[in-house]
Short mmCIF file of C-alpha atoms in Angstrom, two decimals:
data_model
loop_
_atom_site.label_atom_id
_atom_site.label_comp_id
_atom_site.label_asym_id
_atom_site.label_seq_id
_atom_site.Cartn_x
_atom_site.Cartn_y
_atom_site.Cartn_z
CA MET F 1 9.06 41.87 -6.85
CA PRO F 2 7.30 38.41 -8.23
CA ILE F 3 7.65 37.55 -11.81
CA PRO F 4 3.99 38.16 -12.78
CA VAL F 5 4.23 34.78 -14.92
CA GLU F 6 3.39 31.01 -14.46
CA ARG F 7 7.04 29.43 -14.20
CA GLU F 8 7.49 25.51 -12.20
CA LYS F 9 9.74 24.05 -10.51
CA VAL F 10 11.62 21.02 -11.97
CA CYS F 11 14.87 18.78 -11.82
CA PHE F 12 16.70 17.08 -13.70
CA VAL F 13 19.69 14.56 -12.84
CA SER F 14 23.43 15.93 -13.81
CA GLY F 15 26.36 13.56 -12.58
CA ASP F 16 25.92 12.95 -8.89
CA ALA F 17 22.87 14.97 -8.53
CA GLU F 18 19.88 16.85 -9.45
CA CYS F 19 20.11 20.59 -10.87
CA ALA F 20 16.76 22.47 -10.63
CA ALA F 21 15.77 24.88 -12.29
CA TRP F 22 12.53 26.73 -13.59
CA HIS F 23 10.52 25.90 -16.54
CA TYR F 24 8.40 28.55 -17.83
CA PRO F 25 5.71 27.28 -20.65
CA GLY F 26 6.32 28.71 -23.73
CA THR F 27 3.41 28.96 -26.73
CA ASN F 28 5.72 28.80 -29.75
CA GLY F 29 7.83 25.46 -29.96
CA ALA F 30 11.14 27.23 -28.72
CA LEU F 31 12.84 27.29 -25.95
CA VAL F 32 15.53 29.29 -24.47
CA ILE F 33 17.87 27.33 -21.98
CA MET F 34 19.61 29.76 -19.12
CA ALA F 35 21.68 29.29 -16.81
CA GLY F 36 23.26 33.31 -14.14
CA GLY F 37 27.30 33.45 -14.25
CA PHE F 38 29.82 31.28 -12.49
CA ALA F 39 28.36 31.53 -9.17
CA VAL F 40 25.10 33.39 -9.33
CA THR F 41 21.90 31.40 -8.43
CA LYS F 42 19.58 31.00 -11.52
CA GLU F 43 17.20 33.61 -9.96
CA PRO F 44 19.25 37.07 -9.89
CA GLY F 45 20.91 35.77 -12.89
CA THR F 46 17.84 34.65 -15.28
CA ASP F 47 14.65 36.17 -13.87
CA VAL F 48 14.68 39.50 -15.54
CA PHE F 49 15.11 38.32 -19.01
CA ALA F 50 13.68 35.15 -18.66
CA ARG F 51 10.08 36.67 -17.68
CA ARG F 52 10.60 38.61 -21.23
CA PHE F 53 11.43 35.89 -23.02
CA HIS F 54 8.25 34.12 -22.04
CA GLU F 55 6.36 37.18 -22.63
CA ALA F 56 7.11 37.46 -26.06
CA GLY F 57 6.10 33.22 -26.56
CA PHE F 58 8.96 31.66 -25.93
CA GLY F 59 9.43 28.43 -23.22
CA VAL F 60 12.58 28.64 -20.76
CA LEU F 61 14.27 26.63 -18.95
CA ALA F 62 16.90 28.63 -16.12
CA PHE F 63 18.21 26.07 -14.13
CA ASP F 64 21.41 25.98 -11.16
CA TYR F 65 24.15 24.36 -11.49
CA ARG F 66 25.04 21.80 -9.14
CA ARG F 67 26.39 22.95 -5.54
CA ILE F 68 24.52 26.26 -5.31
CA GLY F 69 21.57 27.48 -5.53
CA GLU F 70 18.72 24.85 -5.14
CA SER F 71 20.43 22.49 -7.07
CA GLY F 72 21.95 19.57 -5.19
CA GLY F 73 25.72 18.26 -4.82
CA ARG F 74 28.23 18.81 -2.36
CA PRO F 75 31.09 20.09 -1.40
CA ARG F 76 29.28 23.77 -2.27
CA LEU F 77 29.54 26.07 -3.93
CA VAL F 78 32.86 23.99 -5.48
CA LEU F 79 32.35 24.52 -9.30
CA PRO F 80 34.35 22.92 -11.83
CA VAL F 81 34.15 24.13 -15.36
CA LYS F 82 33.68 20.35 -16.45
CA ASP F 83 31.15 20.11 -14.40
CA GLN F 84 28.68 23.06 -15.09
CA LEU F 85 29.69 21.84 -18.94
CA ASP F 86 28.14 18.46 -18.20
CA ASP F 87 24.82 20.42 -16.57
CA TRP F 88 24.59 21.95 -19.55
CA GLN F 89 24.51 18.82 -21.83
CA ALA F 90 21.94 17.07 -19.30
CA ALA F 91 19.68 20.48 -19.14
CA ILE F 92 19.72 20.20 -23.26
CA VAL F 93 19.00 16.51 -22.87
CA PHE F 94 15.83 17.24 -20.49
CA ALA F 95 14.57 20.66 -22.58
CA ALA F 96 13.62 18.27 -25.31
CA THR F 97 11.44 16.55 -23.28
CA LEU F 98 9.69 19.30 -22.28
CA PRO F 99 5.92 19.22 -23.63
CA GLY F 100 5.45 21.77 -25.95
CA VAL F 101 9.00 22.22 -26.84
CA ASP F 102 10.15 21.22 -30.61
CA PRO F 103 13.60 20.11 -30.27
CA ALA F 104 14.59 21.14 -33.16
CA ARG F 105 14.86 25.20 -31.78
CA LEU F 106 16.76 25.19 -28.64
CA ALA F 107 18.79 27.95 -27.59
CA VAL F 108 21.30 28.64 -24.91
CA TRP F 109 22.06 31.93 -23.02
CA GLY F 110 24.87 32.41 -20.48
CA PHE F 111 26.35 35.73 -19.22
CA SER F 112 29.87 36.48 -17.95
CA THR F 113 31.52 32.80 -17.40
CA SER F 114 28.41 31.35 -18.76
CA GLY F 115 28.73 33.40 -21.31
CA GLY F 116 32.15 31.20 -22.28
CA HIS F 117 29.90 27.72 -21.65
CA VAL F 118 27.47 28.41 -24.30
CA MET F 119 30.34 29.20 -26.53
CA ARG F 120 31.54 25.74 -26.28
CA VAL F 121 28.40 24.28 -25.56
CA ALA F 122 26.99 24.78 -28.93
CA ALA F 123 30.68 24.22 -30.75
CA ARG F 124 30.16 20.65 -29.58
CA ASP F 125 26.78 20.31 -29.62
CA PRO F 126 24.57 20.24 -33.20
CA ARG F 127 21.04 20.44 -31.53
CA ILE F 128 21.31 23.90 -30.22
CA ALA F 129 20.11 26.11 -33.35
CA ALA F 130 21.03 29.72 -31.60
CA VAL F 131 23.24 30.92 -28.99
CA ILE F 132 23.27 34.16 -26.91
CA ALA F 133 26.84 35.24 -24.73
CA GLN F 134 25.78 37.99 -23.06
CA THR F 135 28.91 40.15 -22.21
CA PRO F 136 31.06 36.39 -21.79
CA ASN F 137 34.11 35.88 -20.45
CA VAL F 138 36.08 33.71 -23.39
CA ASP F 139 39.90 34.05 -21.90
CA GLY F 140 41.02 33.32 -18.58
CA LEU F 141 44.26 34.37 -19.34
CA ASP F 142 43.35 37.38 -20.71
CA GLY F 143 40.70 37.87 -17.91
CA THR F 144 43.36 37.66 -15.06
CA ARG F 145 46.18 39.70 -16.92
CA ASN F 146 43.35 42.62 -16.88
CA ALA F 147 42.07 41.69 -13.23
CA ALA F 148 45.94 41.97 -11.89
CA ARG F 149 45.74 45.29 -13.42
CA HIS F 150 42.87 46.27 -10.47
CA GLN F 151 44.21 44.27 -7.92
CA LYS F 152 47.31 44.90 -5.04
CA PRO F 153 49.86 42.64 -5.83
CA LEU F 154 50.19 41.63 -1.82
CA ALA F 155 45.73 40.44 -2.18
CA MET F 156 46.54 38.64 -5.03
CA LEU F 157 49.33 36.68 -3.22
CA ARG F 158 46.58 35.43 -0.70
CA PHE F 159 44.24 35.02 -3.42
CA THR F 160 46.78 32.54 -4.97
CA GLY F 161 47.62 31.49 -1.51
CA ARG F 162 43.96 30.55 -0.80
CA GLY F 163 43.48 28.74 -3.75
CA LEU F 164 46.39 26.46 -3.85
CA LEU F 165 45.38 25.95 0.40
CA ASP F 166 41.64 25.21 -0.57
CA ALA F 167 42.69 22.95 -3.91
CA ALA F 168 44.69 20.79 -1.27
CA GLY F 169 42.04 20.59 1.38
CA GLY F 170 39.76 19.66 -1.44
CA LEU F 171 41.90 16.33 -1.86
CA VAL F 172 41.45 14.97 2.14
CA GLY F 173 38.04 15.66 2.00
CA ARG F 174 37.77 19.70 3.92
CA PRO F 175 35.26 22.15 3.85
CA PRO F 176 35.87 24.35 1.66
CA LEU F 177 37.75 27.81 1.43
CA LEU F 178 35.44 30.77 0.16
CA VAL F 179 36.39 33.95 -1.36
CA PRO F 180 33.36 36.68 -1.94
CA LEU F 181 32.71 37.25 -5.89
CA ALA F 182 33.75 40.85 -5.73
CA GLY F 183 35.46 43.26 -3.64
CA ALA F 184 37.05 46.13 -3.76
CA PRO F 185 40.78 46.49 -3.92
CA GLY F 186 43.06 45.08 -1.99
CA THR F 187 40.53 42.45 -0.42
CA LEU F 188 40.44 38.97 -0.97
CA ALA F 189 37.54 38.51 -3.81
CA LEU F 190 37.84 36.55 -6.72
CA LEU F 191 36.57 39.92 -9.21
CA THR F 192 38.30 43.55 -7.77
CA THR F 193 37.61 45.13 -11.57
CA PRO F 194 35.73 48.93 -11.16
CA ASP F 195 32.45 46.72 -12.35
CA SER F 196 32.53 43.91 -10.19
CA VAL F 197 31.11 45.90 -7.58
CA ASP F 198 28.37 46.78 -9.90
CA GLY F 199 27.33 42.79 -9.63
CA ASP F 200 24.85 42.90 -6.31
CA ARG F 201 23.30 46.11 -7.55
CA ALA F 202 22.78 44.64 -10.92
CA LEU F 203 21.38 41.31 -10.03
CA ASN F 204 19.83 41.43 -6.85
CA PRO F 205 18.63 44.95 -6.21
CA GLY F 206 17.25 45.71 -2.70
CA GLY F 207 18.62 42.58 -1.32
CA ARG F 208 15.24 40.62 -3.80
CA TYR F 209 16.99 37.27 -3.34
CA PRO F 210 18.39 36.54 0.00
CA GLY F 211 19.13 33.46 -0.85
CA TRP F 212 22.15 34.18 -2.86
CA GLN F 213 25.45 33.80 -1.25
CA GLN F 214 28.02 35.58 -3.21
CA ALA F 215 30.51 33.47 -2.45
CA VAL F 216 33.01 30.64 -4.10
CA ALA F 217 35.30 28.02 -3.06
CA ALA F 218 38.48 29.67 -4.38
CA ARG F 219 40.04 26.50 -6.06
CA SER F 220 37.07 26.91 -8.17
CA ALA F 221 37.71 30.87 -9.00
CA LEU F 222 41.90 29.86 -9.40
CA ARG F 223 40.82 27.79 -12.15
CA LEU F 224 38.81 30.12 -14.10
CA ALA F 225 42.48 31.70 -15.03
CA PHE F 226 43.23 28.29 -17.49
CA TYR F 227 39.58 28.83 -18.49
CA ARG F 228 39.85 29.75 -22.13
CA PRO F 229 36.40 28.65 -24.70
CA GLY F 230 36.97 31.30 -26.68
CA ARG F 231 40.01 29.66 -28.37
CA ASP F 232 38.28 26.24 -29.55
CA ALA F 233 34.60 27.71 -29.63
CA ARG F 234 34.37 27.48 -33.38
CA VAL F 235 30.09 27.95 -33.23
CA ARG F 236 28.29 26.78 -36.28
CA CYS F 237 24.90 27.61 -35.25
CA PRO F 238 23.49 31.16 -35.15
CA LEU F 239 25.57 33.07 -32.61
CA LEU F 240 24.84 36.60 -30.89
CA VAL F 241 27.64 37.89 -29.08
CA LEU F 242 26.06 41.07 -26.74
CA VAL F 243 29.09 43.15 -25.86
CA CYS F 244 29.40 46.07 -23.59
CA ASP F 245 32.12 49.11 -24.61
CA GLN F 246 33.15 49.79 -21.30
CA ASP F 247 33.16 46.60 -19.48
CA GLN F 248 36.45 46.02 -17.20
CA THR F 249 35.02 42.65 -16.01
CA ALA F 250 34.65 40.84 -19.25
CA LEU F 251 37.10 42.64 -21.80
CA PRO F 252 35.51 43.42 -25.42
CA GLY F 253 38.20 42.30 -27.75
CA GLN F 254 38.32 38.25 -27.03
CA ALA F 255 34.55 38.29 -27.12
CA LEU F 256 34.94 40.17 -30.88
CA ALA F 257 37.91 37.96 -31.60
CA ALA F 258 35.56 34.46 -31.24
CA ALA F 259 32.47 35.76 -32.90
CA ARG F 260 35.43 36.81 -35.44
CA ARG F 261 36.14 33.11 -35.81
CA ALA F 262 32.15 31.92 -35.89
CA PRO F 263 30.69 31.89 -39.30
CA ARG F 264 27.16 32.69 -38.21
CA ALA F 265 28.13 35.29 -35.55
CA GLU F 266 26.41 38.52 -35.13
CA VAL F 267 27.32 40.92 -32.71
CA VAL F 268 25.57 43.52 -30.76
CA ARG F 269 27.78 46.59 -29.05
CA LEU F 270 25.98 48.40 -25.97
CA PRO F 271 27.94 51.50 -24.66
CA GLY F 272 28.41 50.65 -20.53
CA SER F 273 30.16 48.10 -18.47
CA HIS F 274 29.99 44.22 -17.07
CA TYR F 275 26.27 44.28 -16.07
CA ALA F 276 24.65 47.04 -17.96
CA PRO F 277 22.60 44.45 -19.85
CA PHE F 278 21.07 44.46 -16.55
CA MET F 279 20.70 47.83 -15.77
CA HIS F 280 20.54 50.98 -17.90
CA ALA F 281 21.32 49.30 -21.16
CA HIS F 282 18.29 46.45 -20.48
CA GLU F 283 15.61 47.18 -22.95
CA GLN F 284 18.23 47.60 -25.80
CA ALA F 285 19.62 44.28 -24.76
CA VAL F 286 16.43 42.64 -24.38
CA ASP F 287 15.18 44.17 -27.87
CA ALA F 288 18.52 42.63 -29.87
CA GLU F 289 18.08 39.44 -27.72
CA LEU F 290 14.45 38.74 -28.87
CA SER F 291 15.01 40.08 -32.25
CA PHE F 292 17.67 37.36 -32.34
CA LEU F 293 15.62 34.20 -31.34
CA ARG F 294 12.56 35.45 -33.47
CA ARG F 295 15.01 35.20 -36.13
CA HIS F 296 16.90 31.81 -35.91
CA LEU F 297 14.00 30.08 -33.91
CA LEU F 298 10.30 31.20 -35.48
CA ASP F 299 11.32 32.49 -39.18
CA ARG F 300 12.90 29.37 -40.28
CA SER F 301 13.54 30.87 -43.58
CA ALA F 302 15.71 33.58 -42.20
CA ALA F 303 17.47 30.82 -40.70
CA GLY F 304 18.14 29.22 -43.49
CA SER F 305 19.59 32.09 -45.38
CA PRO F 306 23.33 32.25 -46.27
CA ALA F 307 24.75 33.23 -43.24
CA ALA F 308 28.20 34.37 -43.79
CA GLU F 309 26.92 37.81 -45.46
CA THR F 310 25.33 38.77 -42.52
CA ALA F 311 28.38 37.61 -39.83
CA ASP F 312 30.52 40.25 -42.18
CA SER F 313 27.73 43.04 -41.76
CA ALA F 314 27.18 42.19 -38.31
CA LEU F 315 30.60 42.55 -37.13
CA PRO F 316 33.14 45.34 -36.33
#
């Protein structure tokens, strides 16, 4: 179903390629920069939230990381974390140049792995005025230990072997060996947690986005185990962490711990699993995120109020 709003295709340079993005012009001067999950393209990853932000007057820049979707770059579906973080920085620089945008009122939004990315990006970039981390993966080691509980030992060995073989092949220019983003326990996939199989139903209902290739290079998937953005992400600007209490893909405990390290953090807890904000909890998630954006990007007096009290009252 097409989104009934005006948006335009734009591009910006990041590293060795161009990133493709949708720009939704806003009316209030504030803009939200968005990206999908680790290997999730911009349409399934952001459309339903971007539309609601835009309807509320916010501008949106929703982009594809290099090597996926409509962005350039090769080899396809090879997604180093460092490159994705660099893509965020390039998007921030570009967003500040868009017409009608106040560079002092930029927010970043991400979910799952990108929810971890935005925390790290904001901790290092004072230009960011607000952050929304939705069901964020903030600790790869913890996530790997959890994932092992929902996978069979032989499949884990096969996955590791494929990742190592892919990494070795990449050194000599071989095409990447791909693994599906999600699958049942015993299959060779990035995630086999119980709620990971909801991803297609939540993000791609009815096959709405046939161009989304739900796979990633095995070498990139393997390296996620060592990515721990929550440990050094001391976010100083207002931070909203949205967690789902039954999330079995991005465990709530680590996200809550990361929020406690942020002096201006707020937490919203919702019932449901990893993709609940795209499904039955969508209205609750949108309402919480729009309230947060209005308070910290539009109401400048609220944004300048003492934050410690807000953080203490919001955190469990």
